[in-house]
mmCIF file of C-alpha atoms and ligand atoms in Angstrom:
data_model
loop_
_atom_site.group_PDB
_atom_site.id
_atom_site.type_symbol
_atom_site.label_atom_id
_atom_site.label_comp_id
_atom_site.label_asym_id
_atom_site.label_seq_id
_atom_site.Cartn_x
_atom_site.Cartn_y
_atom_site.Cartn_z
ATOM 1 C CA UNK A 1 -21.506 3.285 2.176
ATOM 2 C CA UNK A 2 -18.967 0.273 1.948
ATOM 3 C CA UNK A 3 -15.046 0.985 2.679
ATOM 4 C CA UNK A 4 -12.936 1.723 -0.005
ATOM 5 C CA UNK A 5 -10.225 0.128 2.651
ATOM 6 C CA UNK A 6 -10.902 -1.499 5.368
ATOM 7 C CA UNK A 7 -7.895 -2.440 7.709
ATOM 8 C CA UNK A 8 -8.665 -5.207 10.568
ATOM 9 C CA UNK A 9 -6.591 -5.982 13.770
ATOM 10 C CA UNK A 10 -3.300 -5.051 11.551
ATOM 11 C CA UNK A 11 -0.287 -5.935 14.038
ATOM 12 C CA UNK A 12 3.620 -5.473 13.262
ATOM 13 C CA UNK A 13 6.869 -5.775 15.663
ATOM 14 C CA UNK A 14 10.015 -5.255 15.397
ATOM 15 C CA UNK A 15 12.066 -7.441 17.638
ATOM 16 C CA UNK A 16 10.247 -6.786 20.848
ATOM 17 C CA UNK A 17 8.630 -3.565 19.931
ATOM 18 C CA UNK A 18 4.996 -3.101 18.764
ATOM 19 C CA UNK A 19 5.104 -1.260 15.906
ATOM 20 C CA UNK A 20 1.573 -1.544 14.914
ATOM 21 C CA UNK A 21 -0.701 -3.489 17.532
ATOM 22 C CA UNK A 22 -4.417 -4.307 16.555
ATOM 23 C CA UNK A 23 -5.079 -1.712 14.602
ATOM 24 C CA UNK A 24 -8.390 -1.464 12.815
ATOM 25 C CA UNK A 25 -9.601 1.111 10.404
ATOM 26 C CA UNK A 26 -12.817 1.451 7.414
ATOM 27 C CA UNK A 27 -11.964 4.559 4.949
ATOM 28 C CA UNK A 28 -14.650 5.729 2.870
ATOM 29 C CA UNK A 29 -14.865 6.968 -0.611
ATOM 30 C CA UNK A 30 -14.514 10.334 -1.085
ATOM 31 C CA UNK A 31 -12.931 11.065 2.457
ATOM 32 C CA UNK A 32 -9.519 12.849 3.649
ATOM 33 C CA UNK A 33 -8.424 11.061 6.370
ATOM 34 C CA UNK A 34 -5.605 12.372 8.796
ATOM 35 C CA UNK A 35 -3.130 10.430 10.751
ATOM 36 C CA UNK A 36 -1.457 12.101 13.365
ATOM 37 C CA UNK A 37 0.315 10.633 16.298
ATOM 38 C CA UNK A 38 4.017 11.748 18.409
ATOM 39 C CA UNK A 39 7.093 10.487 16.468
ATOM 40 C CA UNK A 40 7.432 6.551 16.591
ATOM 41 C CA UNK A 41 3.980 6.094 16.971
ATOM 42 C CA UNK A 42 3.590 3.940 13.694
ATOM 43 C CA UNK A 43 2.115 5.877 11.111
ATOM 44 C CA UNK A 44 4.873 5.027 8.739
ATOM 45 C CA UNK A 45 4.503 1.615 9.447
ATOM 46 C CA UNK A 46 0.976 1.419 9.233
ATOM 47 C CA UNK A 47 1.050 2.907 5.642
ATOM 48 C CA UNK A 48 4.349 0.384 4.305
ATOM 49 C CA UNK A 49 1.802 -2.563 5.962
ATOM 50 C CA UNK A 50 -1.586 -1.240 3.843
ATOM 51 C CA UNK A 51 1.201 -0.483 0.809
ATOM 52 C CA UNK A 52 2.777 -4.136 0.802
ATOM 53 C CA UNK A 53 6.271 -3.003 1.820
ATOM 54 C CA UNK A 54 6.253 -4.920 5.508
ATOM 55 C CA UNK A 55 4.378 -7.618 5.920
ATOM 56 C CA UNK A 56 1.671 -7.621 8.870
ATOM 57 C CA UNK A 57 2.189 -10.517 11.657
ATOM 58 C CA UNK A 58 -1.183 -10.681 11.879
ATOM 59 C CA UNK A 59 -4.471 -9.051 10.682
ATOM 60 C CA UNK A 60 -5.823 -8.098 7.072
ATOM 61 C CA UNK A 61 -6.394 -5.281 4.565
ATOM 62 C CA UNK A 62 -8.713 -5.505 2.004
ATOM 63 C CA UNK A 63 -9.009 -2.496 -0.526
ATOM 64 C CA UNK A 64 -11.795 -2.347 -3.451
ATOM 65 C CA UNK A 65 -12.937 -5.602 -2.875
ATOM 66 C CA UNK A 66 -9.285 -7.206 -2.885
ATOM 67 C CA UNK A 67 -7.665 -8.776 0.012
ATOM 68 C CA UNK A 68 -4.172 -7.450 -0.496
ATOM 69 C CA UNK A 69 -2.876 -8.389 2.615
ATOM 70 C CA UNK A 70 -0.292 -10.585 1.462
ATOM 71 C CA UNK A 71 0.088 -8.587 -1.944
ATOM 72 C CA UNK A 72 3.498 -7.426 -3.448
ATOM 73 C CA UNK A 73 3.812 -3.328 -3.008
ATOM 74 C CA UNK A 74 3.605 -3.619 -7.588
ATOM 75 C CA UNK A 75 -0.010 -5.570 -7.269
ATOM 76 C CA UNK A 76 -1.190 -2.725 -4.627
ATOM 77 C CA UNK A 77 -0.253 0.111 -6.801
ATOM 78 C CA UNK A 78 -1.872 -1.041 -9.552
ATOM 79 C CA UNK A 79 -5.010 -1.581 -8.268
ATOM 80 C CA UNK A 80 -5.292 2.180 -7.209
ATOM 81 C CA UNK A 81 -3.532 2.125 -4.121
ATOM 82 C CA UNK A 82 -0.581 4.904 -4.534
ATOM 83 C CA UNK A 83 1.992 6.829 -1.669
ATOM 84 C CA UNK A 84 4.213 8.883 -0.882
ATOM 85 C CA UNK A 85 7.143 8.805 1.543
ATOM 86 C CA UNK A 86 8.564 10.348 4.242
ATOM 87 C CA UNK A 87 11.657 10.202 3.014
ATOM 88 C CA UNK A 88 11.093 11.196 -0.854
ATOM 89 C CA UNK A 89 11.983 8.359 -3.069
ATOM 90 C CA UNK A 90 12.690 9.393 -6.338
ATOM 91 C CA UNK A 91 14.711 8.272 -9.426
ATOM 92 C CA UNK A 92 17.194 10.784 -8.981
ATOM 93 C CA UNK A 93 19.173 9.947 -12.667
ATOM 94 C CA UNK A 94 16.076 10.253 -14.649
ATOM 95 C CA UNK A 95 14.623 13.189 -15.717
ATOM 96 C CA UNK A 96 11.420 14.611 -13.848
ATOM 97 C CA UNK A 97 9.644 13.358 -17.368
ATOM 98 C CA UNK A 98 10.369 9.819 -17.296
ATOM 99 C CA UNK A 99 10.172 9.536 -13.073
ATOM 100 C CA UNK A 100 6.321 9.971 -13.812
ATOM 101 C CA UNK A 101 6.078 8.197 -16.857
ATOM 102 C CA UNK A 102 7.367 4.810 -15.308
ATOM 103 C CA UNK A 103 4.630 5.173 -12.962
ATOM 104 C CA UNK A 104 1.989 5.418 -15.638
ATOM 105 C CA UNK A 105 3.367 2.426 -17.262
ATOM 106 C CA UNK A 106 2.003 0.317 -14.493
ATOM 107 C CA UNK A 107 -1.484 0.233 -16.220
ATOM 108 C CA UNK A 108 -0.058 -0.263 -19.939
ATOM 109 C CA UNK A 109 -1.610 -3.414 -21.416
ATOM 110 C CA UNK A 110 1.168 -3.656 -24.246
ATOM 111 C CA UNK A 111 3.803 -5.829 -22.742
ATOM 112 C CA UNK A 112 7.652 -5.342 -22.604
ATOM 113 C CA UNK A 113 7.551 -7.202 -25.907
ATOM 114 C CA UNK A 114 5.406 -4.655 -27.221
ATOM 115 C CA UNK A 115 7.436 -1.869 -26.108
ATOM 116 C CA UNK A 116 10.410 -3.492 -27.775
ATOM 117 C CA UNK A 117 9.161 -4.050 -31.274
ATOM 118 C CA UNK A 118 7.296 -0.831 -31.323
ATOM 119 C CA UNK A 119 4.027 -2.206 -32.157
ATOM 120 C CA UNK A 120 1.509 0.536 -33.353
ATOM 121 C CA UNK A 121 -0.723 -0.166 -29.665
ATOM 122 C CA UNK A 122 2.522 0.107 -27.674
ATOM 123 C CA UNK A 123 3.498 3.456 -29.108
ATOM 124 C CA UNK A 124 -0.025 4.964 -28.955
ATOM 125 C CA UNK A 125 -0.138 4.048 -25.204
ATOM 126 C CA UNK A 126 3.569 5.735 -24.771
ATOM 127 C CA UNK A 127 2.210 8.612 -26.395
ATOM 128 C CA UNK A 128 -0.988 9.247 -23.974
ATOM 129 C CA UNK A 129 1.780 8.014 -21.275
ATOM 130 C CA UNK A 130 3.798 11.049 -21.809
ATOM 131 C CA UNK A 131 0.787 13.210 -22.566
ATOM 132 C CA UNK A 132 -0.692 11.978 -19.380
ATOM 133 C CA UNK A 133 2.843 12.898 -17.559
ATOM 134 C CA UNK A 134 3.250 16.001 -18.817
ATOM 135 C CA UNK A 135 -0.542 17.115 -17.825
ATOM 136 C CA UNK A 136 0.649 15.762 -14.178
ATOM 137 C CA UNK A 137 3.893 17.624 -13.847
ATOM 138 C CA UNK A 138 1.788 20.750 -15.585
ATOM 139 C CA UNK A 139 -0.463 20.490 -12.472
ATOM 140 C CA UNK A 140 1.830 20.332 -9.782
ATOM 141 C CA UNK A 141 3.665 23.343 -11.324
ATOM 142 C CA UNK A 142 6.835 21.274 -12.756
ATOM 143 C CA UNK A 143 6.241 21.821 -16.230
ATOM 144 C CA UNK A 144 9.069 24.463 -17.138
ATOM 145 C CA UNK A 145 11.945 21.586 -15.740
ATOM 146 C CA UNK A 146 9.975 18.015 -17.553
ATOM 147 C CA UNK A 147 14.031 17.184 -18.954
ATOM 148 C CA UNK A 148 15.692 17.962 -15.896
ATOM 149 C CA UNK A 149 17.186 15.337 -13.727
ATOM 150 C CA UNK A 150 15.409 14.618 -10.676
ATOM 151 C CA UNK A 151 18.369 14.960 -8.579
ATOM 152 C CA UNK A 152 18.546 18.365 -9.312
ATOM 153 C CA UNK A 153 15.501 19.655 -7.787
ATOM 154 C CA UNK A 154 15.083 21.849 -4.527
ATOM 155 C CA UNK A 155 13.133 19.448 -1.775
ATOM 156 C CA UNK A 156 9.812 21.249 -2.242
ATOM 157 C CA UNK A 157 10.183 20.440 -5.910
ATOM 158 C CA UNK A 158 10.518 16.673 -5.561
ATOM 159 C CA UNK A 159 8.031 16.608 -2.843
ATOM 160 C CA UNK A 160 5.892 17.658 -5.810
ATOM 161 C CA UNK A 161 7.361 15.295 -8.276
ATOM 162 C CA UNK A 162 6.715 12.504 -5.794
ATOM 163 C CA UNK A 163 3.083 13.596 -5.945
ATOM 164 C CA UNK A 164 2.578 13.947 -9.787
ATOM 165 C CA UNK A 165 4.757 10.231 -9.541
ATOM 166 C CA UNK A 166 1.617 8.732 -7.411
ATOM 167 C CA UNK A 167 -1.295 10.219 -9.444
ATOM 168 C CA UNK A 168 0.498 9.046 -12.292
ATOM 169 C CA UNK A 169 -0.383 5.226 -11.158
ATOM 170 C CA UNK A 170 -4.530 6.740 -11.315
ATOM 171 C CA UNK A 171 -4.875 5.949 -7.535
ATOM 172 C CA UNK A 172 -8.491 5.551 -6.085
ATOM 173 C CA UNK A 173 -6.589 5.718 -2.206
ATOM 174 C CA UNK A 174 -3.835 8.454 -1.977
ATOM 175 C CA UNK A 175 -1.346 8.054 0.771
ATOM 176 C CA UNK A 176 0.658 10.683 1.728
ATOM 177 C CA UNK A 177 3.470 10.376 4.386
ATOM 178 C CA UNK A 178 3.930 13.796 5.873
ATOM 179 C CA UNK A 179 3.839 15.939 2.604
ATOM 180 C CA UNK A 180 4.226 19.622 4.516
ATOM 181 C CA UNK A 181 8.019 18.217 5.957
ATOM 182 C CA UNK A 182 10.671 20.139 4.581
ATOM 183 C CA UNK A 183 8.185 22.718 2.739
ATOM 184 C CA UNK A 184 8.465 26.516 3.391
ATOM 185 C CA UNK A 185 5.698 28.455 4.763
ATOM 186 C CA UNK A 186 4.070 29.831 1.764
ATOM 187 C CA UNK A 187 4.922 26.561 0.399
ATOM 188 C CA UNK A 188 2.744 24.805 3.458
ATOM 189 C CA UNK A 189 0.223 27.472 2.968
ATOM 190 C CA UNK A 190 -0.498 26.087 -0.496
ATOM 191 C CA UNK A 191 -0.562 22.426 0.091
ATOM 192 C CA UNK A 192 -4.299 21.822 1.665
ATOM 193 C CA UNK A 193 -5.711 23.564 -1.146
ATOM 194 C CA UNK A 194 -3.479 21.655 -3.720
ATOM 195 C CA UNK A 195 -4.804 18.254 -1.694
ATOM 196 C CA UNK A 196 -8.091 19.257 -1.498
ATOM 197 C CA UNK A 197 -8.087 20.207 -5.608
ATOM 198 C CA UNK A 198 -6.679 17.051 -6.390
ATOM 199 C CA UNK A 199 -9.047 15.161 -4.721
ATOM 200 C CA UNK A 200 -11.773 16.479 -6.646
ATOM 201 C CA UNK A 201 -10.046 16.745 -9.851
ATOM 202 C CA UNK A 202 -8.979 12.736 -9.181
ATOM 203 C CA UNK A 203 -12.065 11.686 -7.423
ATOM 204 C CA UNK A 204 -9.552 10.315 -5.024
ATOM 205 C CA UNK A 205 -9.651 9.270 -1.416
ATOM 206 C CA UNK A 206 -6.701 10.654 0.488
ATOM 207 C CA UNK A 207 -5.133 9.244 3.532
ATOM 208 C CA UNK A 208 -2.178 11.630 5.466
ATOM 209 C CA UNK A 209 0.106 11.664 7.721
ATOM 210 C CA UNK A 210 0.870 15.389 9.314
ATOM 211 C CA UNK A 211 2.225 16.825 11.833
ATOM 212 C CA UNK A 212 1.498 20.344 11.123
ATOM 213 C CA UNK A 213 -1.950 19.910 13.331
ATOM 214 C CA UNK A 214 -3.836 23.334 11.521
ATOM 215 C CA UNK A 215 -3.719 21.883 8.522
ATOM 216 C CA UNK A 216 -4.754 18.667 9.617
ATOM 217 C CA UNK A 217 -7.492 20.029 11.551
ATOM 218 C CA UNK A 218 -8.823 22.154 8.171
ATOM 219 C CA UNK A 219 -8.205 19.451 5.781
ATOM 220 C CA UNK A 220 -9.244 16.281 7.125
ATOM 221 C CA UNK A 221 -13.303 14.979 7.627
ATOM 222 C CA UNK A 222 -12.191 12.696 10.336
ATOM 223 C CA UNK A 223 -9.104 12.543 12.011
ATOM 224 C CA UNK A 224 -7.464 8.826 13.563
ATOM 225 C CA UNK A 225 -4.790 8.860 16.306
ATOM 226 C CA UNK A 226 -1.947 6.420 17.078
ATOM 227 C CA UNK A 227 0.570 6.209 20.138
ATOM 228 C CA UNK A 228 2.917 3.373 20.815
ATOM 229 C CA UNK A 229 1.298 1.389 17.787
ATOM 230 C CA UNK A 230 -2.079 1.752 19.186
ATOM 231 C CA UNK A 231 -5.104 3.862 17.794
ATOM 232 C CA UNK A 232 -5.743 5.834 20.814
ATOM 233 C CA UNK A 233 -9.241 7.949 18.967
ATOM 234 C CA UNK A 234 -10.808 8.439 15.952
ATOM 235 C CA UNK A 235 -13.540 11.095 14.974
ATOM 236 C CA UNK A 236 -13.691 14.485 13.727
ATOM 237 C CA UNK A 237 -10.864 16.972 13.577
ATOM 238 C CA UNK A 238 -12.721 19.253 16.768
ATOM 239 C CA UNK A 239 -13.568 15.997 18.883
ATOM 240 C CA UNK A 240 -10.024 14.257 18.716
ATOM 241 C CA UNK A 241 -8.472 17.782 19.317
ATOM 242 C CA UNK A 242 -10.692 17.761 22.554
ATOM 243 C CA UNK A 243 -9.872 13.782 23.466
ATOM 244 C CA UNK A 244 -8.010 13.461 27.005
ATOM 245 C CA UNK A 245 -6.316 10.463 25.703
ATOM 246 C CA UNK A 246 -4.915 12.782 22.532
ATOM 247 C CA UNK A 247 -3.506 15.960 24.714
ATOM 248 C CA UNK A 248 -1.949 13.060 27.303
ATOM 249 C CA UNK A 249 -0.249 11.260 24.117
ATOM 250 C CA UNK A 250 1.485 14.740 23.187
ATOM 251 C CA UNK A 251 2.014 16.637 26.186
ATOM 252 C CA UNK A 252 3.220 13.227 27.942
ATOM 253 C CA UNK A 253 0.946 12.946 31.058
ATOM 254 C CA UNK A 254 -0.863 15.515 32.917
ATOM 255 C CA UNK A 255 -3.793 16.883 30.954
ATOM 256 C CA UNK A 256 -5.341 19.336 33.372
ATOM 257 C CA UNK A 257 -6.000 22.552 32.316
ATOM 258 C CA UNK A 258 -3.931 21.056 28.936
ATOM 259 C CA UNK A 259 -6.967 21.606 26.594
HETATM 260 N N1 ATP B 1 12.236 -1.701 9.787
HETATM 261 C C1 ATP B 1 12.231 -1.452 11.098
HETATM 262 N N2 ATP B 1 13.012 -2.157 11.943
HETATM 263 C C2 ATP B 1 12.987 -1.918 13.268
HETATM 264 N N3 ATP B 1 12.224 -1.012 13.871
HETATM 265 C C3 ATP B 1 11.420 -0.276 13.088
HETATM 266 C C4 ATP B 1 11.382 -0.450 11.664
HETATM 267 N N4 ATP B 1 10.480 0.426 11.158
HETATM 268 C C5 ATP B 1 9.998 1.112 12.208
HETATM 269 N N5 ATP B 1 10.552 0.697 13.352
HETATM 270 C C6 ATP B 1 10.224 1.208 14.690
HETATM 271 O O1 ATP B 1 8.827 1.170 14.825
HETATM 272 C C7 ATP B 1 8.351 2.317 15.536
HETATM 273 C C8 ATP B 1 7.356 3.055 14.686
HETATM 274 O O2 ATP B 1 8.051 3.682 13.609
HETATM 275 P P1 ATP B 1 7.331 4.527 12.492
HETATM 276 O O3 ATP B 1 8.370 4.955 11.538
HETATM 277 O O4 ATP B 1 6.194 3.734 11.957
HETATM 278 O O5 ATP B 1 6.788 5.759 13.322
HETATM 279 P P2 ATP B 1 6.118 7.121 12.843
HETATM 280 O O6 ATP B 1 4.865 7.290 13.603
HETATM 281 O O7 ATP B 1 6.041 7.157 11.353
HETATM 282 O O8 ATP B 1 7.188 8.204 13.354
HETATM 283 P P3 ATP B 1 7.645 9.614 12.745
HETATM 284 O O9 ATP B 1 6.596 10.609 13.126
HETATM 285 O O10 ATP B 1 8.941 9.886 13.426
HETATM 286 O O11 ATP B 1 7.780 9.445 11.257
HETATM 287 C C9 ATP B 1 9.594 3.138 15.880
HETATM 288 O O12 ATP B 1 9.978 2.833 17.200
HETATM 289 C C10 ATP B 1 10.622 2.659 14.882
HETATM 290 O O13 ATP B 1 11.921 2.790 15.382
HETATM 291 MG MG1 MG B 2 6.838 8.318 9.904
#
């Protein structure tokens, strides 16, 4: 089977600090792949470099046949590569209605002009837009609060409206930067099932960043590892859990009797 994205020798410092250094990765269709890795490692980095939002120093990424390496973060979204972030990024002054429905406006084939003179395609396609935006928020359990103001939502809420946001571009590749942070329990509880229905419902691929190693572990069909920028394993959830080089990049140093 041929990767849906396949990242080569992607590299990335700040000043004198490797950010990202050589890292290589080939994710299939149809897999959830997990990112984990201590805090700094580069996992944030290593998504804003395959999302167009820093550029790479050196190396490539080439997703569904295109090399968007050098792409603008726009181009990469629309050709089915969506995120999330770390720190939610919302439209905070719009309503939870229209945050989603700008998002599915990056596939409309009316033009501004279009939209302006009210042509009969344009409003037909704003009309499945908002059809298509309410079904999202429906499914992520926002549909009682489509008029409120994003700004107004509890953090679990937009975490959610960040998600609906994303499928809203009809990603192939889902990225998702630590969705459990900030959640409560039963909240967290819920989340690897919502994932895992989403990915079917979507046909998606789903690439995540966790910390919250259980879920990881249940979720994911292979599991990558980074520490100070570099990919330190790769495999399945049970053999990186066992990997020496893992328990030394958490537990800083000595791994005996650590497993
Ligand atoms: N724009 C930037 N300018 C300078 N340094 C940066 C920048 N972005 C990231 N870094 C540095 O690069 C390193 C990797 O950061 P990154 O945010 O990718 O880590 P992370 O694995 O996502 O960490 P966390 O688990 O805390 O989210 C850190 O040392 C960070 O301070
Ligand atoms: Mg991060």
């Amino acid at each position: 089977m041929s990767a849906l994205l396949k990242a080569s020798d992607l590299r990335r410092s700040f000043g004198g600090l490797m950010a990202v250094c050589d890292v290589s990765l080939a994710v299939l269709p149809g897999e959830i792949m997990g990112l984990i890795g201590p805090n700094g490692a580069g996992k944030t980095t290593f998504f804003n470099l395959l999302t167009g939002m820093t550029r790479a120093d050196t190396g490539t990424v080439i997703f569904d046949g295109h090399d968007i390496t050098s792409a603008k973060p726009e181009a990469i979204a629309s050709l089915g590569l969506a995120r999330t972030f770390q720190n939610i990024r919302l439209f905070g002054g719009l309503t939870l209605m229209d945050n989603v429905r700008v998002a599915g406006r990056v596939h409309a084939r009316t033009g501004l002009l279009g939209g302006i003179l009210g042509t009969p395609a344009s409003r037909r396609e704003d009309r499945d837009n908002t059809e298509r935006a309410y079904e999202l928020l429906r499914l992520v359990g926002l549909a009682d609060r489509v008029e409120h103001l994003a700004a107004s939502l509890p953090y679990g809420d937009r975490r959610r409206l960040e998600i609906a946001r994303a499928l809203a571009l009809s990603p192939k590749l889902l990225l998702l930067d630590e969705p459990a942070a900030g959640l409560n329990p039963s909240e967290k509880l819920g989340l690897a099932d919502f994932i895992r229905d989403i990915k079917e419902r979507f046909d998606l691929t789903v690439l995540l960043i966790e910390h919250n190693v259980p879920m990881v572990m249940g979720l994911c069909d292979r599991v990558m590892v980074l520490s100070f920028g570099q990919m330190i394993a790769m495999g399945t959830p049970e053999a990186v859990q066992r990997d020496p080089a893992v328990i030394e990049a958490y537990l800083g140093g000595d791994t005996h009797g650590a497993a």
